[in-house]
C-alpha atoms as an extended CHARMM CRD file, in Angstrom:
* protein
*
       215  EXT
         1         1  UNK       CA            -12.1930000000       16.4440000000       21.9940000000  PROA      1               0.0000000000
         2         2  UNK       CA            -10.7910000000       19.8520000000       20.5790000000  PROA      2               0.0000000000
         3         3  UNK       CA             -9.6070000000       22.8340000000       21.6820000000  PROA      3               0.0000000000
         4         4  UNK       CA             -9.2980000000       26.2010000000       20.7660000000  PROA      4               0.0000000000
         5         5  UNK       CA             -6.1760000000       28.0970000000       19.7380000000  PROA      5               0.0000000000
         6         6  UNK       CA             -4.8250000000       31.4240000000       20.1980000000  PROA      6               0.0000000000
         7         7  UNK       CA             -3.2560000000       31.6280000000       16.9940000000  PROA      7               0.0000000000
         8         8  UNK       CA             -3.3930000000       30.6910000000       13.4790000000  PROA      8               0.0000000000
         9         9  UNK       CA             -2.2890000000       26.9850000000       12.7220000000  PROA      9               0.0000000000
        10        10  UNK       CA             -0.3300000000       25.1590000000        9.7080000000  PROA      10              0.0000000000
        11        11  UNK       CA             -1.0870000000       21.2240000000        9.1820000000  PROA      11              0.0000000000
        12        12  UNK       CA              0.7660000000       19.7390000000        6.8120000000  PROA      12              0.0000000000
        13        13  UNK       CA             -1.6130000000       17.0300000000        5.0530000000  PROA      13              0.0000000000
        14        14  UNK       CA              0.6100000000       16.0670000000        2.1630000000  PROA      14              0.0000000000
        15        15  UNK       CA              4.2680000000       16.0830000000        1.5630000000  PROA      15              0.0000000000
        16        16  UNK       CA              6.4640000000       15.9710000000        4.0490000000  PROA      16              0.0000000000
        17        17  UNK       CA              6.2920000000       16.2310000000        6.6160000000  PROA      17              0.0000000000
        18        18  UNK       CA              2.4970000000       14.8800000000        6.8160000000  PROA      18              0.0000000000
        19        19  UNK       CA              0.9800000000       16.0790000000       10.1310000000  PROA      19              0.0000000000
        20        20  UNK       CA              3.4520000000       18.2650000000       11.5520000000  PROA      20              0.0000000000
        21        21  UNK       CA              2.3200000000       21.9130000000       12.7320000000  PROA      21              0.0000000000
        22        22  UNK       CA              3.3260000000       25.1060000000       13.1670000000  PROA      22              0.0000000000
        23        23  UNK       CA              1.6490000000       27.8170000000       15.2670000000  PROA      23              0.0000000000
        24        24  UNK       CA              1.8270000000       31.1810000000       13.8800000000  PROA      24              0.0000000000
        25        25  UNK       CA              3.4570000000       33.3320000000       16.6900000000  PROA      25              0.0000000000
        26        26  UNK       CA              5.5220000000       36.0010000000       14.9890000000  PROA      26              0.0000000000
        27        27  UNK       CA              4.4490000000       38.7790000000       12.8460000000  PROA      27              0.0000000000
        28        28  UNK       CA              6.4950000000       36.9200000000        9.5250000000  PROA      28              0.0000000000
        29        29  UNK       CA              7.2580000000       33.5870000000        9.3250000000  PROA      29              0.0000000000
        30        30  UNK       CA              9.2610000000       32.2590000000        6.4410000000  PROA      30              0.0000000000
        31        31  UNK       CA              8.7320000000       28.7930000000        4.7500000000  PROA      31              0.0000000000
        32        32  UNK       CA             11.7650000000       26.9860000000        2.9910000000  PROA      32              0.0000000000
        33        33  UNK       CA             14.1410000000       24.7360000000        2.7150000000  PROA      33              0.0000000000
        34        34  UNK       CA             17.0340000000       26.7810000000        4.4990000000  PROA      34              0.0000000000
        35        35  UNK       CA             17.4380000000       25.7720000000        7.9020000000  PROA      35              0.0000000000
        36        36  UNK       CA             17.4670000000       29.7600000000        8.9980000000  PROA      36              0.0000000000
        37        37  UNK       CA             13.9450000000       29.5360000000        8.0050000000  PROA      37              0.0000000000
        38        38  UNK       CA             11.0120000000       29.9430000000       10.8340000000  PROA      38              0.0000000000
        39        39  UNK       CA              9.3580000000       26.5780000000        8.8670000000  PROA      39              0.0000000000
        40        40  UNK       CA             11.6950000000       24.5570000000        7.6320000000  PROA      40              0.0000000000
        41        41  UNK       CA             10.7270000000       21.5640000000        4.7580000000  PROA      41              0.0000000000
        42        42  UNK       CA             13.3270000000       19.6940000000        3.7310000000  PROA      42              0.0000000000
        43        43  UNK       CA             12.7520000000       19.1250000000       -0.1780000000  PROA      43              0.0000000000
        44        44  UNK       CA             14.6600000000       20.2090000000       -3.0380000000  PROA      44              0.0000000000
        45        45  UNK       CA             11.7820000000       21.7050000000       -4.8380000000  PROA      45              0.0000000000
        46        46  UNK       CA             11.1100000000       24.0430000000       -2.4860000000  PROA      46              0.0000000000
        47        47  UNK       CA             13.0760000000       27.4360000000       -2.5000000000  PROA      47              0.0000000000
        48        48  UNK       CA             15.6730000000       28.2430000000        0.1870000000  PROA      48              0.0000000000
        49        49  UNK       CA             13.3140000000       31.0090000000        1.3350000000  PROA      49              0.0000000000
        50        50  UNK       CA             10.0700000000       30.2710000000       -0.3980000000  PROA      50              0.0000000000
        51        51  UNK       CA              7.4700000000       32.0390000000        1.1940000000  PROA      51              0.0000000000
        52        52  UNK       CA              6.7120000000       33.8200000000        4.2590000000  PROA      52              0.0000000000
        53        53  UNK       CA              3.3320000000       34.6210000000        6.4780000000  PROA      53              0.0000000000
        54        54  UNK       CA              2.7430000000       37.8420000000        7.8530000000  PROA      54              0.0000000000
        55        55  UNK       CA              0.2200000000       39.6410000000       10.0850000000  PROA      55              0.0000000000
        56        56  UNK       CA             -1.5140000000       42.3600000000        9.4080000000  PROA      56              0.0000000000
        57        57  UNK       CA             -4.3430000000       44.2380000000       11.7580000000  PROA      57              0.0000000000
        58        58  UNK       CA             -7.0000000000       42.8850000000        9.5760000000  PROA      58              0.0000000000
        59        59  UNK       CA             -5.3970000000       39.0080000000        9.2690000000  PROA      59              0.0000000000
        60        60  UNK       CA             -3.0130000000       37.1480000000        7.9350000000  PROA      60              0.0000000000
        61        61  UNK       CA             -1.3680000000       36.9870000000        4.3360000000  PROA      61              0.0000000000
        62        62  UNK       CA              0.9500000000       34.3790000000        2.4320000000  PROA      62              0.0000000000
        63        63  UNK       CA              3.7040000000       36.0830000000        0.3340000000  PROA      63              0.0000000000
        64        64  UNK       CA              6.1120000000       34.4460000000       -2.0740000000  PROA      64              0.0000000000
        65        65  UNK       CA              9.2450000000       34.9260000000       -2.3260000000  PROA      65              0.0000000000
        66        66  UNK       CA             10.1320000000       34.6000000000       -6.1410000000  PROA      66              0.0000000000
        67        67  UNK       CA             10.3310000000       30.5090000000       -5.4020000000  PROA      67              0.0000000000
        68        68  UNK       CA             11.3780000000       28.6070000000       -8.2930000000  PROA      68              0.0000000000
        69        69  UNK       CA              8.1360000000       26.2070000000       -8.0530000000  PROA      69              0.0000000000
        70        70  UNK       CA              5.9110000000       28.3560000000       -7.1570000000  PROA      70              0.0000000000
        71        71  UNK       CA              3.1210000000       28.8620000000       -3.7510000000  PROA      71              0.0000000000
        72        72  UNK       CA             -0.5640000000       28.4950000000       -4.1910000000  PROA      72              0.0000000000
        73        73  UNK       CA             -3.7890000000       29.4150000000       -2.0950000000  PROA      73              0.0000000000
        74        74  UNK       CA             -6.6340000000       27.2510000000       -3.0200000000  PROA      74              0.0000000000
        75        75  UNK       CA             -5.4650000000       26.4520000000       -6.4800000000  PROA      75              0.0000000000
        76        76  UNK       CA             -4.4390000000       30.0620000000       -7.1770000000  PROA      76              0.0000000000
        77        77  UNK       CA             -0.8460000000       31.2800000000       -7.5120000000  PROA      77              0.0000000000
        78        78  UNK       CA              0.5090000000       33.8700000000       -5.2690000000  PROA      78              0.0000000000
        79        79  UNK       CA              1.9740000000       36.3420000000       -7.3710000000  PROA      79              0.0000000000
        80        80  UNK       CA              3.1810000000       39.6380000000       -6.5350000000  PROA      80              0.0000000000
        81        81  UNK       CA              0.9490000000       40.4340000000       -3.7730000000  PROA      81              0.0000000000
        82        82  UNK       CA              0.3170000000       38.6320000000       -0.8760000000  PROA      82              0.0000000000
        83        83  UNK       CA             -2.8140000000       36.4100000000       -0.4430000000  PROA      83              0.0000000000
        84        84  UNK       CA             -4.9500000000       37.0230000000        2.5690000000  PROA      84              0.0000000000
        85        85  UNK       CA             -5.2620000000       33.8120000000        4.2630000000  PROA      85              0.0000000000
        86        86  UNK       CA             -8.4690000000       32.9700000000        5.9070000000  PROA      86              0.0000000000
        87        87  UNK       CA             -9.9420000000       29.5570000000        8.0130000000  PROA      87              0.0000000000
        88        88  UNK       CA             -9.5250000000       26.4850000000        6.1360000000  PROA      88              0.0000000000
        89        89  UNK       CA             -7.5950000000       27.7410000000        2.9380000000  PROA      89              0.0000000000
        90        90  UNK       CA             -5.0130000000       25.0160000000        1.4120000000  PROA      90              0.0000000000
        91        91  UNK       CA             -1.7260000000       26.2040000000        0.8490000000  PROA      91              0.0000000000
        92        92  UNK       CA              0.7870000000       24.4620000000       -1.6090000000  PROA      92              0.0000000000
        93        93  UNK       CA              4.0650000000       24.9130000000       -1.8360000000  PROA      93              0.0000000000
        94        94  UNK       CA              6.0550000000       24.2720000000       -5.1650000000  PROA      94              0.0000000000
        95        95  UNK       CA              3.1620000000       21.8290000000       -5.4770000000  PROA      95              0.0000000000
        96        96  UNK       CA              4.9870000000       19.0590000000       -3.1170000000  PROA      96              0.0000000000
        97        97  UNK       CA              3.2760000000       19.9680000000       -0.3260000000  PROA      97              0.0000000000
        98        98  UNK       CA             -0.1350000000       20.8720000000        0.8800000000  PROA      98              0.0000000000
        99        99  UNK       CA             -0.8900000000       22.4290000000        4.1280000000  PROA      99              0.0000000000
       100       100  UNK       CA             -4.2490000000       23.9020000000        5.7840000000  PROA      100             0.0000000000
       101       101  UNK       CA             -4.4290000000       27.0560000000        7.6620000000  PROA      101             0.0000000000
       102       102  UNK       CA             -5.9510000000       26.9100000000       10.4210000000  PROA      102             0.0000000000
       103       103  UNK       CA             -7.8390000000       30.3190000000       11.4710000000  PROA      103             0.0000000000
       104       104  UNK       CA             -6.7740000000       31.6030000000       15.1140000000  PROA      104             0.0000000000
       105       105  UNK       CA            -11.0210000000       31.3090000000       16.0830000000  PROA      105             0.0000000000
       106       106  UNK       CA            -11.1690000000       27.8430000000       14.4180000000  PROA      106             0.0000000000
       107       107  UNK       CA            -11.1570000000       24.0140000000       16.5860000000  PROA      107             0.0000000000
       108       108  UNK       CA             -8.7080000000       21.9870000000       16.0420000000  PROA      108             0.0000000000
       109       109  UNK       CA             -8.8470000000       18.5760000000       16.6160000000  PROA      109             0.0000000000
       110       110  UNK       CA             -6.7830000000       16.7080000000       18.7470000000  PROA      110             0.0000000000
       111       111  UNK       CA             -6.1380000000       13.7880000000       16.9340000000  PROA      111             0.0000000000
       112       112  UNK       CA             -5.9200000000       15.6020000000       13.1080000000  PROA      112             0.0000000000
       113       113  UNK       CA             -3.0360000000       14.2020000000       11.5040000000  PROA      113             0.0000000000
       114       114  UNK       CA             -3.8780000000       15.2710000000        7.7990000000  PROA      114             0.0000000000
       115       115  UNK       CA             -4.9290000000       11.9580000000        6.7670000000  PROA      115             0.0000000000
       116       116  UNK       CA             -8.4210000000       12.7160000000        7.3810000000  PROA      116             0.0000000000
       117       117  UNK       CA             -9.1080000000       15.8830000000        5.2470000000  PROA      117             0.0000000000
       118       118  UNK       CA             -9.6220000000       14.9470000000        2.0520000000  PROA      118             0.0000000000
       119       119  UNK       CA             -7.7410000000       12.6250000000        0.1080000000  PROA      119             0.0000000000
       120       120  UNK       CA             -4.1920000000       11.2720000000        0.7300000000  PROA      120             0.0000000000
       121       121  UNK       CA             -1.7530000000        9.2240000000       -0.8840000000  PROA      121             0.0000000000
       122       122  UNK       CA              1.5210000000        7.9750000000       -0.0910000000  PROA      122             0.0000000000
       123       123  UNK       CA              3.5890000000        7.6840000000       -2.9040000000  PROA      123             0.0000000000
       124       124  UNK       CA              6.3310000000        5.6460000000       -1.7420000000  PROA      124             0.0000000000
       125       125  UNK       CA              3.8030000000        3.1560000000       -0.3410000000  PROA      125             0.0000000000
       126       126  UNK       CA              1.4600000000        3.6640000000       -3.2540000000  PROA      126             0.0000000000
       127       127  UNK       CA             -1.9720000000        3.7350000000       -0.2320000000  PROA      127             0.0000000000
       128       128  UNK       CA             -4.2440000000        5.9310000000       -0.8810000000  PROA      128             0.0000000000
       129       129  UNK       CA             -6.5180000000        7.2800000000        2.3210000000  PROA      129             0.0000000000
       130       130  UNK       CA            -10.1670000000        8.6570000000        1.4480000000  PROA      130             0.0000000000
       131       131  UNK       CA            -11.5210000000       10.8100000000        5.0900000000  PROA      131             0.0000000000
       132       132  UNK       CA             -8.9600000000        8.6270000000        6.8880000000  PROA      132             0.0000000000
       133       133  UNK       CA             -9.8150000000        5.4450000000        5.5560000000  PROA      133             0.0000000000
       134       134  UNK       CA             -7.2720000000        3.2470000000        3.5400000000  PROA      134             0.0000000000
       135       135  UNK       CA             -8.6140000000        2.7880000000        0.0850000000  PROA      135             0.0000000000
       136       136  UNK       CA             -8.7600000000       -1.1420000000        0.2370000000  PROA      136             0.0000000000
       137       137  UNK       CA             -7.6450000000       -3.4150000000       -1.9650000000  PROA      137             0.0000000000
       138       138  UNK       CA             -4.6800000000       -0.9670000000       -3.4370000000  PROA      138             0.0000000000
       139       139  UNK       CA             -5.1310000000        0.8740000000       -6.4730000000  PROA      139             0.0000000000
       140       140  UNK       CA             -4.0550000000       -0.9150000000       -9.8780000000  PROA      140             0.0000000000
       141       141  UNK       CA             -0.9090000000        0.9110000000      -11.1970000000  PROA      141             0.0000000000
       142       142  UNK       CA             -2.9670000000        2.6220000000      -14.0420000000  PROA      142             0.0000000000
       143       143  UNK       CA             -5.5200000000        3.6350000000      -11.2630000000  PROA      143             0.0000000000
       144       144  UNK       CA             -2.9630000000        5.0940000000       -8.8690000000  PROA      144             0.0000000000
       145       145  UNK       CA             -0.9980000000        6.7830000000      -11.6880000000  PROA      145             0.0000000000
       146       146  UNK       CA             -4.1940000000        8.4740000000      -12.9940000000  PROA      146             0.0000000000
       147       147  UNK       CA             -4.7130000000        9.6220000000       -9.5050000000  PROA      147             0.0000000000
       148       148  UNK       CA             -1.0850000000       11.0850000000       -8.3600000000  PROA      148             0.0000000000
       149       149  UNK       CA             -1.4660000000       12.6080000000      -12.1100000000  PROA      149             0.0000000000
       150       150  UNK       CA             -5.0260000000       14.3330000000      -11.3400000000  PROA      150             0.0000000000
       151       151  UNK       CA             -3.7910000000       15.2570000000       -7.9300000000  PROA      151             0.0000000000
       152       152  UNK       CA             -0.4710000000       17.0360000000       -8.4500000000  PROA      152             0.0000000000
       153       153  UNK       CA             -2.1720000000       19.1230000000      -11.0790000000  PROA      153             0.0000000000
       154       154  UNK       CA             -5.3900000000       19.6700000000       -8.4970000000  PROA      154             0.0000000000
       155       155  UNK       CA             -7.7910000000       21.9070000000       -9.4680000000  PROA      155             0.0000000000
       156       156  UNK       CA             -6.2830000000       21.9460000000      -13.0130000000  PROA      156             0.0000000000
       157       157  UNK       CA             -7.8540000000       20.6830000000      -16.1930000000  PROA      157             0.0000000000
       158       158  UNK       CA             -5.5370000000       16.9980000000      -17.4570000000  PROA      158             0.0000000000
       159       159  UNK       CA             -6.7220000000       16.3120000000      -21.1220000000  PROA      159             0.0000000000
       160       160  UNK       CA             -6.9660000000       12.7390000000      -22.2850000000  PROA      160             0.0000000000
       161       161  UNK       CA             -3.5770000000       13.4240000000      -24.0400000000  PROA      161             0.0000000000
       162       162  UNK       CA             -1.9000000000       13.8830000000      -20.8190000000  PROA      162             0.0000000000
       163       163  UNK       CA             -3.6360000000       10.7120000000      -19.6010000000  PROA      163             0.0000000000
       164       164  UNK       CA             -2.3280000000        8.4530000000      -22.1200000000  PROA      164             0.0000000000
       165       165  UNK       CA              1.4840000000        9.7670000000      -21.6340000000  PROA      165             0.0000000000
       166       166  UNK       CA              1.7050000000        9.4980000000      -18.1910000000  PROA      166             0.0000000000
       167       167  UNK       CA             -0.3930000000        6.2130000000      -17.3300000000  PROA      167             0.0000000000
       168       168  UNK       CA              0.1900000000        4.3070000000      -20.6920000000  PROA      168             0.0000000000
       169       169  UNK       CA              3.8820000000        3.0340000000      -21.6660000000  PROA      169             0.0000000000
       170       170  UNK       CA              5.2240000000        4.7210000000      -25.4370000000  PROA      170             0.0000000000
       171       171  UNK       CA              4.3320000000        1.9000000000      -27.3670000000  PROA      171             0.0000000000
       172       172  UNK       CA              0.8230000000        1.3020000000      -25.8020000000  PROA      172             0.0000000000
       173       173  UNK       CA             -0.0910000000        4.6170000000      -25.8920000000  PROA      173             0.0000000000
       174       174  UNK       CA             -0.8500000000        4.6950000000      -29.8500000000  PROA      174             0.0000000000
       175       175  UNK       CA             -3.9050000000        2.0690000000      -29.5070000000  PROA      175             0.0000000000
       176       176  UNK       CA             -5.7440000000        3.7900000000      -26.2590000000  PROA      176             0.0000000000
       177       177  UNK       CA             -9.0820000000        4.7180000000      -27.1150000000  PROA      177             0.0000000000
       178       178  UNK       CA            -11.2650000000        7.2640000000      -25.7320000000  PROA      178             0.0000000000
       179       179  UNK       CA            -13.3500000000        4.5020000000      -24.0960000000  PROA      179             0.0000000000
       180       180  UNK       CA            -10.3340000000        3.2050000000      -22.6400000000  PROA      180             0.0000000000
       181       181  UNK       CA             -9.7890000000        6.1880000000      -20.7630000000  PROA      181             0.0000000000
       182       182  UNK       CA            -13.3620000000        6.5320000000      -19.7450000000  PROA      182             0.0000000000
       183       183  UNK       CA            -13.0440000000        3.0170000000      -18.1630000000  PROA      183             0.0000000000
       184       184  UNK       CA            -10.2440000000        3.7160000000      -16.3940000000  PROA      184             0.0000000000
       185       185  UNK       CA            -11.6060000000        6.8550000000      -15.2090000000  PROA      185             0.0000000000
       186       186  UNK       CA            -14.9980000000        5.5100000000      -14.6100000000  PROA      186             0.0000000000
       187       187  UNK       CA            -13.2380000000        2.1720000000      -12.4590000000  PROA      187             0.0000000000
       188       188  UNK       CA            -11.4690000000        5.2110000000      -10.4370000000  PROA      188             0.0000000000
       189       189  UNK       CA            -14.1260000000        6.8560000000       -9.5500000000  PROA      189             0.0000000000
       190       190  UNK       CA            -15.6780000000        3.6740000000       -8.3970000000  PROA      190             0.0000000000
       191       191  UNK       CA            -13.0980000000        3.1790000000       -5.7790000000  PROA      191             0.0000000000
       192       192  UNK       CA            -12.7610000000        6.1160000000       -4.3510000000  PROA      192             0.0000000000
       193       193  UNK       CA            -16.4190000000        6.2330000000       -3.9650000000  PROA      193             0.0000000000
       194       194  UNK       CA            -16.5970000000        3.1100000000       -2.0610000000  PROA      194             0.0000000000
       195       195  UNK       CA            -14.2660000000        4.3220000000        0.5580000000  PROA      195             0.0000000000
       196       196  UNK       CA            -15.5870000000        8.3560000000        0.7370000000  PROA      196             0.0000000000
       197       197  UNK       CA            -19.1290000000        8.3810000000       -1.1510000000  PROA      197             0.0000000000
       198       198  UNK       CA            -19.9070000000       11.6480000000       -0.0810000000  PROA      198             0.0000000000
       199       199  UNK       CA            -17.3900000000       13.4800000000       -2.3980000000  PROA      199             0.0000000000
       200       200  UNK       CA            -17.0170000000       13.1720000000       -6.5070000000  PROA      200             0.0000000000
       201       201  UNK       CA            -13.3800000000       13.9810000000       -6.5910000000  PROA      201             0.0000000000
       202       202  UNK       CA            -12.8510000000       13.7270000000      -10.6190000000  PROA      202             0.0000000000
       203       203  UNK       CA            -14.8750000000       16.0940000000      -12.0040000000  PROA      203             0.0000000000
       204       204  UNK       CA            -15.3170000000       16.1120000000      -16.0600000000  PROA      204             0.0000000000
       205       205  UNK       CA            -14.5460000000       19.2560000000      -18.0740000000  PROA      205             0.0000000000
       206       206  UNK       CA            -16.1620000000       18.4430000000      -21.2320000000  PROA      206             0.0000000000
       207       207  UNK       CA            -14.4480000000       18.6690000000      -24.6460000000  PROA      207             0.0000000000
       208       208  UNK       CA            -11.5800000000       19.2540000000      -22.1760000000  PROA      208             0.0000000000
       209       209  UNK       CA            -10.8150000000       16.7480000000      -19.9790000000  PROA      209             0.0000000000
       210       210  UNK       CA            -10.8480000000       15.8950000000      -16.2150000000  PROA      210             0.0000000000
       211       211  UNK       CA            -10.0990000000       18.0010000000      -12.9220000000  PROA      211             0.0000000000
       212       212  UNK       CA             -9.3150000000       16.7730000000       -9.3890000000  PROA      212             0.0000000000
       213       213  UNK       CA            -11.2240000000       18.6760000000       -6.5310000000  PROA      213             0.0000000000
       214       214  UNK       CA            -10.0730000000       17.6460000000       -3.2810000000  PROA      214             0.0000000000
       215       215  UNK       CA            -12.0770000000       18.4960000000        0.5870000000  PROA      215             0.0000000000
């Protein structure tokens, strides 16, 4: 069941909090963590007043308002002019949270709760969700800190460098081979691909290194 919406949508589908929404009724709306703000999220790397949405004839456009961490359309940072938002375009702020727009002609459905677009993962709780799915059994701790590592820097390239230091412990990470990463890597892969087959989500850069791409 779905229905259709009069206005734009934001769906929070990582960070908190996951699943909430906001419809886009005024001509700006600002994001941040004041409590003055039109969208407020609570989190201490997010700006006061962060960013804002506004509407123009021709659509709607994500501006940033010299945050500290940072917004992002689709990977890209929003600089000094604002980004024209469009149907399905993630939005990250300060990298904490991710958020989908949801164009005004677009279905929505019902029951979306962000867990089912793309992949998840719940830090606290260390779960990862794949299309809605619990990746089952959990995720070793090298595993999940690979993955948290590959998706906080989505859509960048991690080298094998930045690997070692974050899953491997200082004194460990002298004897890590390249083979040991591409194991590791490899067994990843694996997993994921059990629960969502239909997506490669670690893509490799050669000579470079490795690069999340999320649904």
């Amino acid at each position: 069941m779905a229905m259709k919406q009069d206005m734009p949508i934001l769906v929070v589908y990582e960070g908190e909090p996951v699943g909430q929404r906001w419809i886009i009724d005024q001509d700006v709306m600002t994001i941040g963590r004041g409590e003055d703000c039109d969208i407020t999220i609570p989190l201490r790397q997010v700006s006061r007043c962060h960013a804002q949405i506004e509407h123009y004839e021709d659509g709607y456009r994500l501006r940033d308002l010299r945050s500290k961490n940072g917004t992002y359309v689709n990977g890209e940072e929003v600089r000094n002019e604002p980004h024209p938002l469009r149907d399905g375009d993630e939005i990250q702020i300060a990298l904490c949270v991710r958020m989908g727009f949801v164009g005004a002609d677009a279905t929505l459905p019902l029951d979306l709760t962000g867990l089912d677009l793309g992949l998840h993962i719940d830090r606290a709780a260390r779960r990862v969700y794949v299309g809605g799915q619990e990746v089952t059994p959990p995720l070793s701790v090298a595993q999940f800190c690979l993955l948290d590592l590959l998706l906080t820097r989505e859509g960048q390239v991690v080298s094998r460098d930045d690997i070692v230091r974050t899953v491997w412990a200082d004194e460990e990470a002298l004897g890590v081979s390249e083979q040991a990463i591409d194991a590791l890597v490899r067994r990843l892969r694996e997993r994921l691909a059990d629960t969502g087959p239909t997506h490669t989500y670690i893509v490799t850069v050669r000579g470079h290194g490795f690069r999340f791409e999320n649904r």
